[in-house]
Amino acid sequence: MSGLPAWLIQRLSALYLAGFTVYALVRLAMADSWSHTAWSDWLAAPLNAVTLWLAALALLLHAWVGGRDVLLDYVHPLGLRVVMLTVLAGWLLGSGIWFGATLLEVM
């Protein structure tokens, strides 16, 4: 992925993450309780769960595009670049799986 698609993913994911951050901070500021039960109840609402899943996906995509662009621009030896891209992809994939498992456990 290069050029316009990567640029669009980076910008759209940044916009979504900014909007979600404002939404989550307002929700946090208005919360009666910060207990695990209160957050589980909040996540039980389908709209909140969907927005959080989309935020996680946007964060992973944003990190992939940004990290990939940095590695492609600044790591010149091909073998090292492939290894670093593989590590980045594995780390992001593992982070996504961990987040999904944790969120399912909370819900």
Coordinates of N, CA, C and O in Angstrom, one line a residue:
M1 N 0.9 -1.2 0.0 CA 0.0 0.0 0.0 C 0.9 1.2 0.0 O 1.8 1.3 0.8
S2 N 0.6 2.1 -0.9 CA 1.4 3.3 -0.9 C 0.6 4.5 -1.5 O -0.5 4.2 -2.1
G3 N 1.1 5.7 -1.4 CA 0.4 6.8 -2.1 C -0.9 7.2 -1.4 O -1.0 7.3 -0.2
L4 N -1.9 7.4 -2.2 CA -3.2 7.9 -1.7 C -3.9 7.0 -0.7 O -4.3 7.5 0.3
P5 N -3.9 5.7 -0.9 CA -4.6 4.8 0.1 C -4.0 4.9 1.5 O -4.7 5.0 2.5
A6 N -2.6 4.9 1.5 CA -2.0 5.0 2.8 C -2.2 6.4 3.4 O -2.5 6.5 4.7
W7 N -2.2 7.4 2.7 CA -2.4 8.7 3.2 C -3.8 8.9 3.7 O -4.0 9.4 4.8
L8 N -4.8 8.3 3.0 CA -6.2 8.4 3.4 C -6.4 7.6 4.7 O -7.1 8.1 5.7
I9 N -5.8 6.4 4.8 CA -5.9 5.6 6.0 C -5.4 6.4 7.2 O -5.9 6.4 8.3
Q10 N -4.2 7.0 7.0 CA -3.5 7.7 8.1 C -4.4 8.9 8.6 O -4.6 9.1 9.8
R11 N -4.9 9.6 7.6 CA -5.7 10.8 8.0 C -7.1 10.4 8.6 O -7.5 11.0 9.6
L12 N -7.8 9.5 8.0 CA -9.1 9.1 8.5 C -9.0 8.4 9.8 O -9.8 8.6 10.7
S13 N -8.0 7.6 10.0 CA -7.8 6.9 11.3 C -7.5 8.0 12.4 O -8.0 7.9 13.5
A14 N -6.7 9.0 12.1 CA -6.3 10.0 13.0 C -7.6 10.8 13.4 O -7.8 11.1 14.6
L15 N -8.4 11.1 12.4 CA -9.7 11.8 12.7 C -10.6 11.0 13.6 O -11.2 11.5 14.6
Y16 N -10.7 9.7 13.3 CA -11.6 8.9 14.1 C -11.0 8.8 15.6 O -11.8 8.9 16.5
L17 N -9.7 8.6 15.7 CA -9.1 8.5 17.0 C -9.3 9.8 17.8 O -9.5 9.7 19.0
A18 N -9.1 10.9 17.2 CA -9.3 12.2 17.9 C -10.8 12.3 18.3 O -11.0 12.7 19.5
G19 N -11.7 12.0 17.5 CA -13.1 12.0 17.9 C -13.5 11.1 19.0 O -14.2 11.4 20.0
F20 N -12.9 9.8 18.9 CA -13.2 8.8 19.9 C -12.6 9.3 21.3 O -13.2 9.1 22.3
T21 N -11.4 9.9 21.2 CA -10.7 10.3 22.4 C -11.6 11.4 23.1 O -11.8 11.3 24.4
V22 N -12.1 12.3 22.4 CA -13.0 13.3 23.0 C -14.2 12.7 23.6 O -14.6 13.0 24.7
Y23 N -14.8 11.8 22.8 CA -16.0 11.0 23.3 C -15.7 10.3 24.6 O -16.5 10.4 25.6
A24 N -14.6 9.6 24.6 CA -14.2 8.8 25.8 C -13.9 9.7 27.0 O -14.3 9.4 28.1
L25 N -13.2 10.8 26.8 CA -12.9 11.7 27.9 C -14.1 12.4 28.5 O -14.2 12.5 29.7
V26 N -15.1 12.7 27.6 CA -16.3 13.3 28.1 C -17.1 12.3 28.9 O -17.6 12.5 30.0
R27 N -17.1 11.0 28.4 CA -17.8 10.0 29.1 C -17.1 9.7 30.5 O -17.8 9.5 31.5
L28 N -15.8 9.7 30.5 CA -15.1 9.5 31.7 C -15.3 10.6 32.7 O -15.5 10.4 33.9
A29 N -15.4 11.9 32.2 CA -15.6 13.0 33.1 C -17.0 13.0 33.7 O -17.2 13.4 34.8
M30 N -18.0 12.4 32.9 CA -19.4 12.4 33.4 C -19.7 11.1 34.2 O -20.8 11.0 34.7
A31 N -18.8 10.2 34.3 CA -19.1 8.9 35.0 C -19.3 9.1 36.4 O -18.7 9.9 37.1
D32 N -20.3 8.4 36.9 CA -20.6 8.4 38.3 C -19.6 7.6 39.1 O -19.3 7.9 40.2
S33 N -19.1 6.5 38.4 CA -18.2 5.6 39.1 C -17.1 5.2 38.1 O -17.4 5.0 36.9
W34 N -15.9 4.9 38.5 CA -14.9 4.4 37.7 C -14.6 3.0 37.9 O -13.5 2.5 37.7
S35 N -15.6 2.3 38.5 CA -15.4 0.9 38.8 C -15.4 0.0 37.6 O -15.8 0.4 36.5
H36 N -14.9 -1.2 37.8 CA -14.9 -2.2 36.7 C -16.3 -2.5 36.3 O -16.6 -2.6 35.1
T37 N -17.2 -2.6 37.2 CA -18.6 -2.8 36.9 C -19.2 -1.7 36.0 O -19.9 -2.0 35.0
A38 N -18.9 -0.5 36.3 CA -19.4 0.6 35.6 C -18.9 0.6 34.1 O -19.6 0.9 33.2
W39 N -17.6 0.3 34.0 CA -17.0 0.2 32.6 C -17.6 -1.0 31.9 O -17.8 -0.9 30.7
S40 N -17.8 -2.1 32.5 CA -18.4 -3.3 31.9 C -19.8 -2.9 31.4 O -20.2 -3.3 30.3
D41 N -20.5 -2.2 32.2 CA -21.9 -1.8 31.8 C -21.8 -0.9 30.6 O -22.7 -1.0 29.7
W42 N -20.9 0.0 30.7 CA -20.7 1.0 29.5 C -20.4 0.2 28.3 O -20.9 0.5 27.2
L43 N -19.5 -0.7 28.4 CA -19.1 -1.5 27.2 C -20.2 -2.5 26.7 O -20.2 -3.0 25.6
A44 N -21.2 -2.8 27.6 CA -22.3 -3.7 27.2 C -23.2 -3.0 26.2 O -23.9 -3.7 25.5
A45 N -23.2 -1.7 26.2 CA -24.0 -1.0 25.2 C -23.4 -1.2 23.8 O -22.2 -0.9 23.6
P46 N -24.2 -1.6 22.9 CA -23.6 -1.9 21.5 C -22.9 -0.8 20.9 O -21.9 -1.0 20.3
L47 N -23.4 0.4 21.0 CA -22.8 1.6 20.4 C -21.4 1.8 20.9 O -20.4 2.1 20.2
N48 N -21.3 1.7 22.2 CA -20.0 1.9 22.9 C -19.0 0.8 22.5 O -17.8 1.1 22.3
A49 N -19.5 -0.4 22.5 CA -18.6 -1.5 22.1 C -18.1 -1.4 20.7 O -16.9 -1.5 20.4
V50 N -19.0 -1.0 19.8 CA -18.6 -0.8 18.4 C -17.6 0.3 18.2 O -16.6 0.2 17.5
T51 N -17.9 1.4 18.9 CA -16.9 2.6 18.8 C -15.6 2.2 19.3 O -14.5 2.6 18.8
L52 N -15.5 1.4 20.4 CA -14.2 1.0 20.9 C -13.5 0.0 20.0 O -12.3 0.1 19.8
W53 N -14.2 -0.9 19.4 CA -13.6 -1.8 18.4 C -13.1 -1.1 17.2 O -12.0 -1.4 16.7
L54 N -13.9 -0.1 16.8 CA -13.4 0.7 15.6 C -12.2 1.5 16.0 O -11.3 1.7 15.2
A55 N -12.1 2.0 17.2 CA -11.0 2.8 17.7 C -9.7 1.9 17.7 O -8.6 2.3 17.3
A56 N -9.9 0.7 18.2 CA -8.8 -0.2 18.2 C -8.3 -0.5 16.8 O -7.1 -0.5 16.5
L57 N -9.2 -0.8 15.9 CA -8.8 -1.0 14.5 C -8.2 0.2 13.9 O -7.1 0.0 13.2
A58 N -8.7 1.4 14.1 CA -8.1 2.6 13.6 C -6.7 2.8 14.2 O -5.8 3.2 13.4
L59 N -6.5 2.5 15.4 CA -5.2 2.6 16.0 C -4.2 1.7 15.4 O -3.0 2.0 15.1
L60 N -4.6 0.4 15.2 CA -3.7 -0.6 14.6 C -3.4 -0.2 13.2 O -2.2 -0.3 12.7
L61 N -4.3 0.3 12.4 CA -4.1 0.7 11.0 C -3.2 1.9 11.0 O -2.3 2.0 10.2
H62 N -3.4 2.9 11.9 CA -2.7 4.1 11.9 C -1.2 3.8 12.3 O -0.3 4.3 11.6
A63 N -1.0 2.9 13.2 CA 0.3 2.5 13.6 C 1.0 1.7 12.5 O 2.2 1.9 12.3
W64 N 0.3 0.9 11.8 CA 0.9 0.1 10.7 C 1.4 1.0 9.6 O 2.5 0.9 9.1
V65 N 0.5 1.9 9.1 CA 0.9 2.8 8.0 C 2.0 3.7 8.4 O 3.0 3.9 7.7
G66 N 2.0 4.3 9.6 CA 3.0 5.2 10.1 C 4.4 4.4 10.3 O 5.4 4.9 9.8
G67 N 4.3 3.3 10.9 CA 5.5 2.5 11.2 C 6.1 2.0 9.9 O 7.3 2.0 9.7
R68 N 5.3 1.5 9.0 CA 5.7 1.0 7.7 C 6.4 2.1 6.9 O 7.4 1.9 6.3
D69 N 5.8 3.3 6.9 CA 6.4 4.4 6.1 C 7.7 4.8 6.7 O 8.7 5.1 5.9
V70 N 7.8 4.9 8.0 CA 9.1 5.2 8.6 C 10.2 4.2 8.2 O 11.3 4.5 7.8
L71 N 9.8 2.9 8.4 CA 10.8 1.8 8.0 C 11.2 1.9 6.5 O 12.4 1.7 6.2
L72 N 10.2 2.1 5.7 CA 10.5 2.1 4.2 C 11.4 3.3 3.9 O 12.3 3.2 3.0
D73 N 11.2 4.4 4.6 CA 12.0 5.6 4.3 C 13.4 5.6 4.9 O 14.3 6.1 4.3
Y74 N 13.6 5.0 6.1 CA 14.8 5.1 6.8 C 15.6 3.9 7.0 O 16.8 4.0 7.4
V75 N 15.1 2.7 6.7 CA 15.9 1.5 6.8 C 16.2 1.0 5.4 O 15.3 0.5 4.7
H76 N 17.4 1.1 5.0 CA 17.7 0.9 3.6 C 18.1 -0.6 3.3 O 17.8 -1.1 2.2
P77 N 18.9 -1.3 4.1 CA 19.2 -2.7 3.8 C 17.9 -3.5 3.7 O 17.1 -3.6 4.7
L78 N 17.7 -4.2 2.6 CA 16.4 -4.9 2.4 C 16.1 -6.0 3.4 O 15.0 -6.1 3.9
G79 N 17.1 -6.7 3.8 CA 16.9 -7.8 4.7 C 16.5 -7.3 6.1 O 15.5 -7.8 6.7
L80 N 17.1 -6.2 6.5 CA 16.8 -5.6 7.8 C 15.4 -5.0 7.8 O 14.6 -5.1 8.7
R81 N 15.1 -4.4 6.7 CA 13.7 -3.8 6.5 C 12.7 -4.8 6.6 O 11.6 -4.7 7.2
V82 N 12.9 -6.0 5.9 CA 11.9 -7.1 5.9 C 11.7 -7.6 7.3 O 10.6 -7.8 7.8
V83 N 12.8 -7.8 8.0 CA 12.7 -8.3 9.4 C 12.0 -7.3 10.3 O 11.1 -7.7 11.1
M84 N 12.3 -6.0 10.2 CA 11.7 -5.0 11.0 C 10.2 -4.9 10.7 O 9.3 -4.7 11.6
L85 N 9.8 -5.0 9.4 CA 8.4 -4.9 9.0 C 7.7 -6.1 9.5 O 6.5 -6.0 10.0
T86 N 8.3 -7.3 9.5 CA 7.7 -8.5 10.0 C 7.5 -8.4 11.6 O 6.4 -8.8 12.1
V87 N 8.5 -7.9 12.3 CA 8.3 -7.7 13.7 C 7.2 -6.7 14.0 O 6.4 -6.9 14.9
L88 N 7.2 -5.6 13.3 CA 6.1 -4.6 13.5 C 4.7 -5.2 13.2 O 3.8 -5.1 14.0
A89 N 4.6 -6.0 12.1 CA 3.3 -6.6 11.8 C 2.9 -7.6 12.9 O 1.8 -7.6 13.3
G90 N 3.9 -8.4 13.3 CA 3.6 -9.4 14.4 C 3.2 -8.7 15.7 O 2.3 -9.2 16.4
W91 N 3.9 -7.6 16.0 CA 3.6 -6.9 17.3 C 2.2 -6.3 17.2 O 1.4 -6.4 18.2
L92 N 1.9 -5.7 16.1 CA 0.5 -5.1 15.9 C -0.5 -6.2 15.9 O -1.6 -6.0 16.5
L93 N -0.3 -7.3 15.2 CA -1.3 -8.4 15.2 C -1.5 -8.9 16.6 O -2.6 -9.1 17.1
G94 N -0.4 -9.2 17.3 CA -0.5 -9.6 18.7 C -1.2 -8.7 19.6 O -2.0 -9.1 20.5
S95 N -0.9 -7.4 19.4 CA -1.6 -6.4 20.3 C -3.1 -6.4 20.0 O -3.9 -6.2 20.9
G96 N -3.4 -6.5 18.7 CA -4.9 -6.6 18.4 C -5.6 -7.8 18.9 O -6.7 -7.7 19.4
I97 N -4.9 -8.9 18.9 CA -5.5 -10.1 19.5 C -5.6 -10.0 21.0 O -6.6 -10.4 21.6
W98 N -4.6 -9.5 21.6 CA -4.6 -9.3 23.1 C -5.8 -8.3 23.4 O -6.5 -8.6 24.4
F99 N -5.9 -7.2 22.7 CA -7.0 -6.3 23.0 C -8.3 -6.9 22.8 O -9.2 -6.7 23.7
G100 N -8.5 -7.7 21.7 CA -9.8 -8.3 21.5 C -10.1 -9.3 22.6 O -11.3 -9.3 23.1
A101 N -9.2 -10.1 23.0 CA -9.4 -11.0 24.1 C -9.7 -10.3 25.4 O -10.6 -10.7 26.1
T102 N -9.0 -9.3 25.7 CA -9.3 -8.5 26.9 C -10.6 -7.9 26.9 O -11.4 -7.9 27.9
L103 N -11.0 -7.3 25.8 CA -12.3 -6.6 25.7 C -13.4 -7.7 25.8 O -14.4 -7.4 26.5
L104 N -13.3 -8.8 25.2 CA -14.3 -9.9 25.3 C -14.4 -10.3 26.7 O -15.5 -10.7 27.2
E105 N -13.3 -10.4 27.4 CA -13.4 -10.8 28.8 C -14.1 -9.8 29.7 O -14.8 -10.1 30.6
V106 N -13.9 -8.5 29.4 CA -14.5 -7.4 30.2 C -16.0 -7.4 29.9 O -16.8 -7.1 30.8
M107 N -16.4 -7.6 28.7 CA -17.8 -7.6 28.3 C -18.5 -8.8 28.8 O -19.5 -8.9 29.2

